[in-house]
Short mmCIF file of C-alpha atoms in Angstrom, two decimals:
data_model
loop_
_atom_site.label_atom_id
_atom_site.label_comp_id
_atom_site.label_asym_id
_atom_site.label_seq_id
_atom_site.Cartn_x
_atom_site.Cartn_y
_atom_site.Cartn_z
CA UNK A 66 -40.11 115.44 -181.74
CA UNK A 67 -42.47 118.17 -182.68
CA UNK A 68 -42.82 121.22 -180.59
CA UNK A 69 -46.39 122.26 -180.26
CA UNK A 70 -46.48 125.96 -180.79
CA UNK A 71 -49.10 127.64 -178.86
CA UNK A 72 -50.00 131.25 -179.18
CA UNK A 73 -53.46 131.51 -177.75
CA UNK A 74 -53.85 129.44 -174.62
CA UNK A 75 -53.15 126.16 -172.97
CA UNK A 76 -55.43 123.87 -174.97
CA UNK A 77 -55.09 125.56 -178.30
CA UNK A 78 -54.29 124.21 -181.70
CA UNK A 79 -50.81 123.44 -182.92
CA UNK A 80 -49.47 125.47 -185.80
CA UNK A 81 -50.11 122.79 -188.41
CA UNK A 82 -52.91 123.80 -190.73
CA UNK A 83 -55.12 121.29 -192.48
CA UNK A 84 -56.61 122.16 -195.82
CA UNK A 85 -58.93 119.21 -196.34
CA UNK A 86 -60.43 116.25 -194.56
CA UNK A 87 -61.70 113.40 -196.69
CA UNK A 88 -63.50 110.42 -195.24
CA UNK A 89 -62.15 107.25 -196.79
CA UNK A 90 -64.61 104.41 -197.28
CA UNK A 91 -63.15 100.98 -197.75
CA UNK A 92 -65.30 98.22 -199.20
CA UNK A 93 -64.69 94.55 -199.78
CA UNK A 94 -62.94 94.04 -203.12
CA UNK A 95 -64.00 94.23 -205.88
CA UNK A 96 -67.10 96.17 -204.82
CA UNK A 97 -65.58 99.69 -204.88
CA UNK A 98 -66.68 100.25 -208.44
CA UNK A 99 -70.25 99.33 -207.51
CA UNK A 100 -70.01 101.51 -204.42
CA UNK A 101 -68.96 104.51 -206.51
CA UNK A 102 -71.97 103.96 -208.74
CA UNK A 103 -74.19 103.64 -205.67
CA UNK A 104 -72.99 106.95 -204.21
CA UNK A 105 -73.61 108.62 -207.55
CA UNK A 106 -77.15 107.29 -207.71
CA UNK A 107 -78.01 107.57 -204.02
CA UNK A 108 -76.43 110.92 -203.16
CA UNK A 109 -75.60 112.55 -206.47
CA UNK A 110 -71.88 112.20 -205.90
CA UNK A 111 -69.62 113.12 -208.81
CA UNK A 112 -66.48 111.18 -209.54
CA UNK A 113 -63.43 113.45 -209.65
CA UNK A 114 -60.74 110.88 -210.30
CA UNK A 115 -60.02 107.20 -210.03
CA UNK A 116 -56.73 105.39 -209.62
CA UNK A 117 -56.75 101.65 -210.25
CA UNK A 118 -54.51 99.27 -208.39
CA UNK A 119 -51.42 98.68 -210.55
CA UNK A 120 -51.17 94.97 -209.79
CA UNK A 121 -54.18 93.11 -210.95
CA UNK A 122 -54.32 89.98 -208.96
CA UNK A 123 -55.10 86.77 -210.70
CA UNK A 124 -57.72 85.79 -208.17
CA UNK A 125 -59.70 88.92 -208.85
CA UNK A 126 -61.82 88.97 -211.94
CA UNK A 127 -62.22 92.73 -211.89
CA UNK A 128 -59.48 95.36 -211.67
CA UNK A 129 -59.35 96.84 -208.19
CA UNK A 130 -59.84 100.46 -207.23
CA UNK A 131 -56.89 101.87 -205.29
CA UNK A 132 -58.83 105.06 -204.68
CA UNK A 133 -61.69 106.91 -206.28
CA UNK A 134 -62.35 110.47 -205.24
CA UNK A 135 -65.97 111.62 -205.22
CA UNK A 136 -67.39 115.08 -204.69
CA UNK A 137 -70.45 114.92 -202.47
CA UNK A 138 -71.89 118.37 -201.91
CA UNK A 139 -68.99 120.54 -200.80
CA UNK A 140 -67.13 117.57 -199.38
CA UNK A 141 -64.94 114.89 -200.89
CA UNK A 142 -64.98 111.20 -200.04
CA UNK A 143 -62.59 108.51 -201.16
CA UNK A 144 -63.68 104.95 -201.97
CA UNK A 145 -61.28 102.01 -202.15
CA UNK A 146 -61.29 98.30 -202.58
CA UNK A 147 -59.85 96.60 -199.52
CA UNK A 148 -56.48 95.34 -200.73
CA UNK A 149 -54.12 93.28 -198.66
CA UNK A 150 -50.90 94.30 -200.33
CA UNK A 151 -47.79 95.86 -198.90
CA UNK A 152 -47.79 98.66 -201.47
CA UNK A 153 -51.31 99.75 -200.67
CA UNK A 154 -52.11 102.40 -198.07
CA UNK A 155 -55.06 100.34 -196.93
CA UNK A 156 -54.15 97.06 -195.37
CA UNK A 157 -56.67 96.54 -192.65
CA UNK A 158 -60.37 96.01 -192.84
CA UNK A 159 -61.95 99.32 -192.00
CA UNK A 160 -65.53 99.09 -193.07
CA UNK A 161 -68.56 100.87 -191.76
CA UNK A 162 -68.46 104.55 -190.96
CA UNK A 163 -71.17 107.01 -190.00
CA UNK A 164 -71.85 110.31 -191.68
CA UNK A 165 -74.17 113.23 -191.27
CA UNK A 166 -75.40 114.56 -194.61
CA UNK A 167 -77.24 117.87 -194.52
CA UNK A 168 -79.96 118.80 -196.96
CA UNK A 169 -83.07 120.96 -197.04
CA UNK A 170 -85.04 118.03 -198.43
CA UNK A 171 -84.63 115.13 -196.05
CA UNK A 172 -87.59 113.15 -197.38
CA UNK A 173 -86.44 113.19 -201.01
CA UNK A 174 -82.87 112.43 -200.06
CA UNK A 175 -83.90 109.40 -198.01
CA UNK A 176 -86.25 108.21 -200.75
CA UNK A 177 -83.55 108.56 -203.40
CA UNK A 178 -81.04 106.67 -201.30
CA UNK A 179 -83.51 103.87 -200.62
CA UNK A 180 -84.40 103.63 -204.30
CA UNK A 181 -80.68 103.31 -205.02
CA UNK A 182 -80.38 100.37 -202.64
CA UNK A 183 -79.87 101.78 -199.17
CA UNK A 184 -81.91 100.39 -196.28
CA UNK A 185 -84.01 102.86 -194.30
CA UNK A 186 -83.53 102.51 -190.56
CA UNK A 187 -86.51 103.82 -188.62
CA UNK A 188 -88.72 106.77 -189.46
CA UNK A 189 -87.73 110.35 -190.19
CA UNK A 190 -87.86 112.14 -186.84
CA UNK A 191 -86.65 115.18 -184.97
CA UNK A 192 -83.02 115.03 -183.91
CA UNK A 193 -81.65 116.53 -180.74
CA UNK A 194 -77.90 116.44 -181.19
CA UNK A 195 -75.31 119.00 -182.17
CA UNK A 196 -75.28 117.67 -185.70
CA UNK A 197 -78.81 116.58 -186.44
CA UNK A 198 -81.03 118.92 -184.49
CA UNK A 199 -83.60 119.24 -187.24
CA UNK A 200 -85.39 116.48 -189.11
CA UNK A 201 -83.28 113.39 -189.47
CA UNK A 202 -83.58 110.16 -191.42
CA UNK A 203 -81.19 107.25 -191.24
CA UNK A 204 -80.16 104.86 -193.98
CA UNK A 205 -77.56 102.12 -194.19
CA UNK A 206 -75.80 101.69 -197.49
CA UNK A 207 -75.01 98.27 -199.02
CA UNK A 208 -71.38 98.63 -197.87
CA UNK A 209 -72.04 98.95 -194.16
CA UNK A 210 -71.95 102.72 -193.78
CA UNK A 211 -74.65 104.64 -191.94
CA UNK A 212 -75.85 107.98 -193.27
CA UNK A 213 -77.88 110.34 -191.12
CA UNK A 214 -79.71 112.61 -193.53
CA UNK A 215 -80.56 115.81 -191.69
CA UNK A 216 -81.97 119.22 -192.26
CA UNK A 217 -79.36 121.89 -191.49
CA UNK A 218 -79.14 122.51 -187.71
CA UNK A 219 -80.37 126.09 -187.45
CA UNK A 220 -80.05 126.04 -183.66
CA UNK A 221 -76.32 125.33 -183.73
CA UNK A 222 -75.44 129.03 -183.72
CA UNK A 223 -77.36 129.49 -180.47
CA UNK A 224 -75.85 126.42 -178.89
CA UNK A 225 -72.35 127.55 -179.67
CA UNK A 226 -72.89 131.17 -178.66
CA UNK B 1032 -48.07 102.46 -212.78
CA UNK B 1033 -51.53 103.23 -211.69
CA UNK B 1034 -54.19 103.70 -214.25
CA UNK B 1035 -56.08 106.94 -214.01
CA UNK B 1036 -59.60 107.11 -215.28
CA UNK B 1037 -61.71 110.15 -215.61
CA UNK B 1038 -65.17 109.78 -214.24
CA UNK B 1039 -67.23 112.60 -215.63
CA UNK B 1040 -69.56 110.16 -217.28
CA UNK B 1041 -73.20 109.95 -218.11
CA UNK B 1042 -74.57 109.13 -214.67
CA UNK B 1043 -75.89 112.36 -213.31
CA UNK B 1044 -76.94 113.49 -209.90
CA UNK B 1045 -80.48 113.45 -208.59
CA UNK B 1046 -82.04 116.80 -207.74
CA UNK B 1047 -81.39 116.62 -204.00
CA UNK B 1048 -78.61 118.96 -202.96
CA UNK B 1049 -76.41 118.34 -199.93
CA UNK B 1050 -74.92 121.28 -198.08
CA UNK B 1051 -72.60 119.46 -195.70
CA UNK B 1052 -71.11 116.07 -194.97
CA UNK B 1053 -69.84 115.45 -191.46
CA UNK B 1054 -68.02 112.27 -190.50
CA UNK B 1055 -69.38 111.02 -187.19
CA UNK B 1056 -66.91 109.28 -184.89
CA UNK B 1057 -68.39 107.11 -182.19
CA UNK B 1058 -66.23 106.09 -179.25
CA UNK B 1059 -66.84 103.81 -176.31
CA UNK B 1060 -68.60 105.73 -173.52
CA UNK B 1061 -67.52 107.77 -171.65
CA UNK B 1062 -64.42 108.46 -173.77
CA UNK B 1063 -65.96 111.06 -176.10
CA UNK B 1064 -64.84 113.91 -173.90
CA UNK B 1065 -61.27 112.61 -173.95
CA UNK B 1066 -61.53 112.09 -177.69
CA UNK B 1067 -62.57 115.70 -178.23
CA UNK B 1068 -59.55 116.84 -176.24
CA UNK B 1069 -57.34 114.50 -178.23
CA UNK B 1070 -58.54 115.90 -181.57
CA UNK B 1071 -57.90 119.42 -180.28
CA UNK B 1072 -54.35 118.54 -179.25
CA UNK B 1073 -53.51 116.23 -182.14
CA UNK B 1074 -55.09 118.07 -185.04
CA UNK B 1075 -55.92 121.53 -183.75
CA UNK B 1076 -59.66 120.89 -183.93
CA UNK B 1077 -61.93 123.55 -182.45
CA UNK B 1078 -65.09 122.63 -180.58
CA UNK B 1079 -68.12 124.34 -182.08
CA UNK B 1080 -70.84 122.90 -179.87
CA UNK B 1081 -71.54 120.04 -177.53
CA UNK B 1082 -74.83 118.42 -176.60
CA UNK B 1083 -74.82 116.14 -173.57
CA UNK B 1084 -77.07 113.12 -173.29
CA UNK B 1085 -80.17 114.15 -171.35
CA UNK B 1086 -80.40 110.95 -169.31
CA UNK B 1087 -77.38 110.48 -167.19
CA UNK B 1088 -77.20 106.82 -166.45
CA UNK B 1089 -76.36 105.73 -162.95
CA UNK B 1090 -73.74 103.27 -164.12
CA UNK B 1091 -71.79 106.01 -165.82
CA UNK B 1092 -69.68 108.20 -163.62
CA UNK B 1093 -69.30 110.87 -166.27
CA UNK B 1094 -72.05 112.59 -168.22
CA UNK B 1095 -72.19 111.24 -171.76
CA UNK B 1096 -71.71 113.21 -174.94
CA UNK B 1097 -74.64 112.89 -177.32
CA UNK B 1098 -72.70 114.81 -179.96
CA UNK B 1099 -69.85 117.27 -180.04
CA UNK B 1100 -69.18 119.16 -183.22
CA UNK B 1101 -65.57 119.99 -184.03
CA UNK B 1102 -64.15 122.15 -186.78
CA UNK B 1103 -61.08 120.52 -188.29
CA UNK B 1104 -59.62 122.64 -191.07
CA UNK B 1105 -62.52 123.47 -193.33
CA UNK B 1106 -64.40 120.34 -192.36
CA UNK B 1107 -66.60 119.40 -189.42
CA UNK B 1108 -66.54 116.14 -187.53
CA UNK B 1109 -68.94 114.92 -184.86
CA UNK B 1110 -67.86 112.89 -181.84
CA UNK B 1111 -70.27 110.87 -179.70
CA UNK B 1112 -70.26 108.46 -176.84
CA UNK B 1113 -71.69 105.13 -177.92
CA UNK B 1114 -75.06 105.02 -176.17
CA UNK B 1115 -77.41 102.09 -176.25
CA UNK B 1116 -80.63 103.98 -175.74
CA UNK B 1117 -83.75 104.10 -177.85
CA UNK B 1118 -83.74 107.91 -177.93
CA UNK B 1119 -80.21 108.18 -179.25
CA UNK B 1120 -79.43 108.36 -182.96
CA UNK B 1121 -76.47 106.06 -182.40
CA UNK B 1122 -77.39 102.60 -181.29
CA UNK B 1123 -74.85 100.38 -182.90
CA UNK B 1124 -71.15 100.12 -182.38
CA UNK B 1125 -69.57 101.96 -185.26
CA UNK B 1126 -65.96 102.51 -184.35
CA UNK B 1127 -62.95 102.93 -186.55
CA UNK B 1128 -63.07 105.10 -189.64
CA UNK B 1129 -60.37 106.20 -192.00
CA UNK B 1130 -59.68 109.78 -193.03
CA UNK B 1131 -57.35 111.64 -195.32
CA UNK B 1132 -56.12 114.89 -193.79
CA UNK B 1133 -54.26 117.24 -196.10
CA UNK B 1134 -51.54 119.60 -194.96
CA UNK B 1135 -48.43 121.22 -196.37
CA UNK B 1136 -46.44 120.03 -193.37
CA UNK B 1137 -46.87 116.27 -193.13
CA UNK B 1138 -43.89 115.72 -190.82
CA UNK B 1139 -45.03 118.22 -188.19
CA UNK B 1140 -48.62 117.05 -188.36
CA UNK B 1141 -47.62 113.42 -187.81
CA UNK B 1142 -45.25 114.38 -184.99
CA UNK B 1143 -47.91 116.48 -183.27
CA UNK B 1144 -50.47 113.70 -183.51
CA UNK B 1145 -48.01 111.17 -182.11
CA UNK B 1146 -47.10 113.50 -179.25
CA UNK B 1147 -50.82 113.79 -178.50
CA UNK B 1148 -51.14 110.02 -178.23
CA UNK B 1149 -51.65 108.68 -181.73
CA UNK B 1150 -49.62 105.69 -182.90
CA UNK B 1151 -47.51 106.13 -186.02
CA UNK B 1152 -47.99 103.32 -188.52
CA UNK B 1153 -45.01 102.93 -190.83
CA UNK B 1154 -42.82 105.66 -192.27
CA UNK B 1155 -43.79 108.75 -194.18
CA UNK B 1156 -43.66 107.79 -197.84
CA UNK B 1157 -44.87 108.72 -201.28
CA UNK B 1158 -48.50 107.91 -201.95
CA UNK B 1159 -49.88 106.88 -205.29
CA UNK B 1160 -53.62 107.11 -204.89
CA UNK B 1161 -56.22 109.65 -205.92
CA UNK B 1162 -56.24 111.11 -202.44
CA UNK B 1163 -52.71 110.81 -201.16
CA UNK B 1164 -50.50 111.19 -204.19
CA UNK B 1165 -47.90 113.27 -202.39
CA UNK B 1166 -46.13 112.52 -199.13
CA UNK B 1167 -48.26 110.50 -196.75
CA UNK B 1168 -47.94 109.48 -193.12
CA UNK B 1169 -50.34 107.23 -191.25
CA UNK B 1170 -51.37 107.37 -187.62
CA UNK B 1171 -53.97 105.52 -185.60
CA UNK B 1172 -55.71 107.48 -182.89
CA UNK B 1173 -56.52 106.02 -179.44
CA UNK B 1174 -60.14 105.49 -180.53
CA UNK B 1175 -59.48 103.20 -183.45
CA UNK B 1176 -59.57 105.69 -186.31
CA UNK B 1177 -56.88 105.83 -188.96
CA UNK B 1178 -55.67 109.18 -190.27
CA UNK B 1179 -53.66 109.42 -193.46
CA UNK B 1180 -51.81 112.73 -193.24
CA UNK B 1181 -50.95 113.80 -196.77
CA UNK B 1182 -49.51 116.69 -198.67
CA UNK B 1183 -52.13 118.15 -201.00
CA UNK B 1184 -52.30 116.08 -204.20
CA UNK B 1185 -51.08 118.62 -206.73
CA UNK B 1186 -51.51 116.15 -209.54
CA UNK B 1187 -55.23 115.85 -208.86
CA UNK B 1188 -55.93 119.02 -210.84
CA UNK B 1189 -54.32 117.47 -213.88
CA UNK B 1190 -56.05 114.17 -213.30
CA UNK B 1191 -59.43 115.82 -213.05
CA UNK B 1192 -58.93 118.23 -215.93
#
């Protein structure tokens, strides 16, 4: 059992430090390769590395992506083919996440994503949440993920103060 | 063995720059408040800001969270109650994402998360993907999200070089 060390108060963080958080997007095999290309075109993501699945299954015509790491702005996302194999970290269907992407140019970002194949959902409007408090557009990518494209929330500093 | 490809190819980014990417976790209302507490206890997340839903519905005993922003390591996540309301940015059930969380102390991080209420899935083992190429544990949180807790992938620098 772990002991939660607690120096600064009753509801404070444990001592374990995390150095990175990477959202992991799982798509139906063998679409991960297409998805990587989509994120490059739609959001300007850059591929950092790609690891293919070592066992190419006979029923799949294309080699499967075990994990591809993409840099998207200052963040990193991971894209995988959904593989039902005991050696794979991903065994269950987890498809469809939601993400807030911040940019100074919401209109161009939405237009670029739509040109790349994303579906616009509604009009660009003013958000009122902690994340998207500026202008916000919403697109759904071909793999079931929703992207809120927002101007940076300048009011967040006041809210948190 | 896994095949490693290097993806610094010809496809280049569009001109739109993104300054942040924030995974947005949606939980069944009114559990967002509990979820925020869970992420504080399990992963040491710190709450940056919280915006409540302006219209408190009669059928809900607790006020609903429109969005709470949490700092988790160097990243930010957003947690919301799932609200079916035309004014809310979140209208569809999007529950269950997957995330890779990097830390030097996988064992303690997994143990802390489990103590906080997450379910361990399998044993801590050696990963072989682009994200989790070191030691990796897997937990599922009470809200349907899967967290791969990994040691930093030291080989990634070589892979990307």
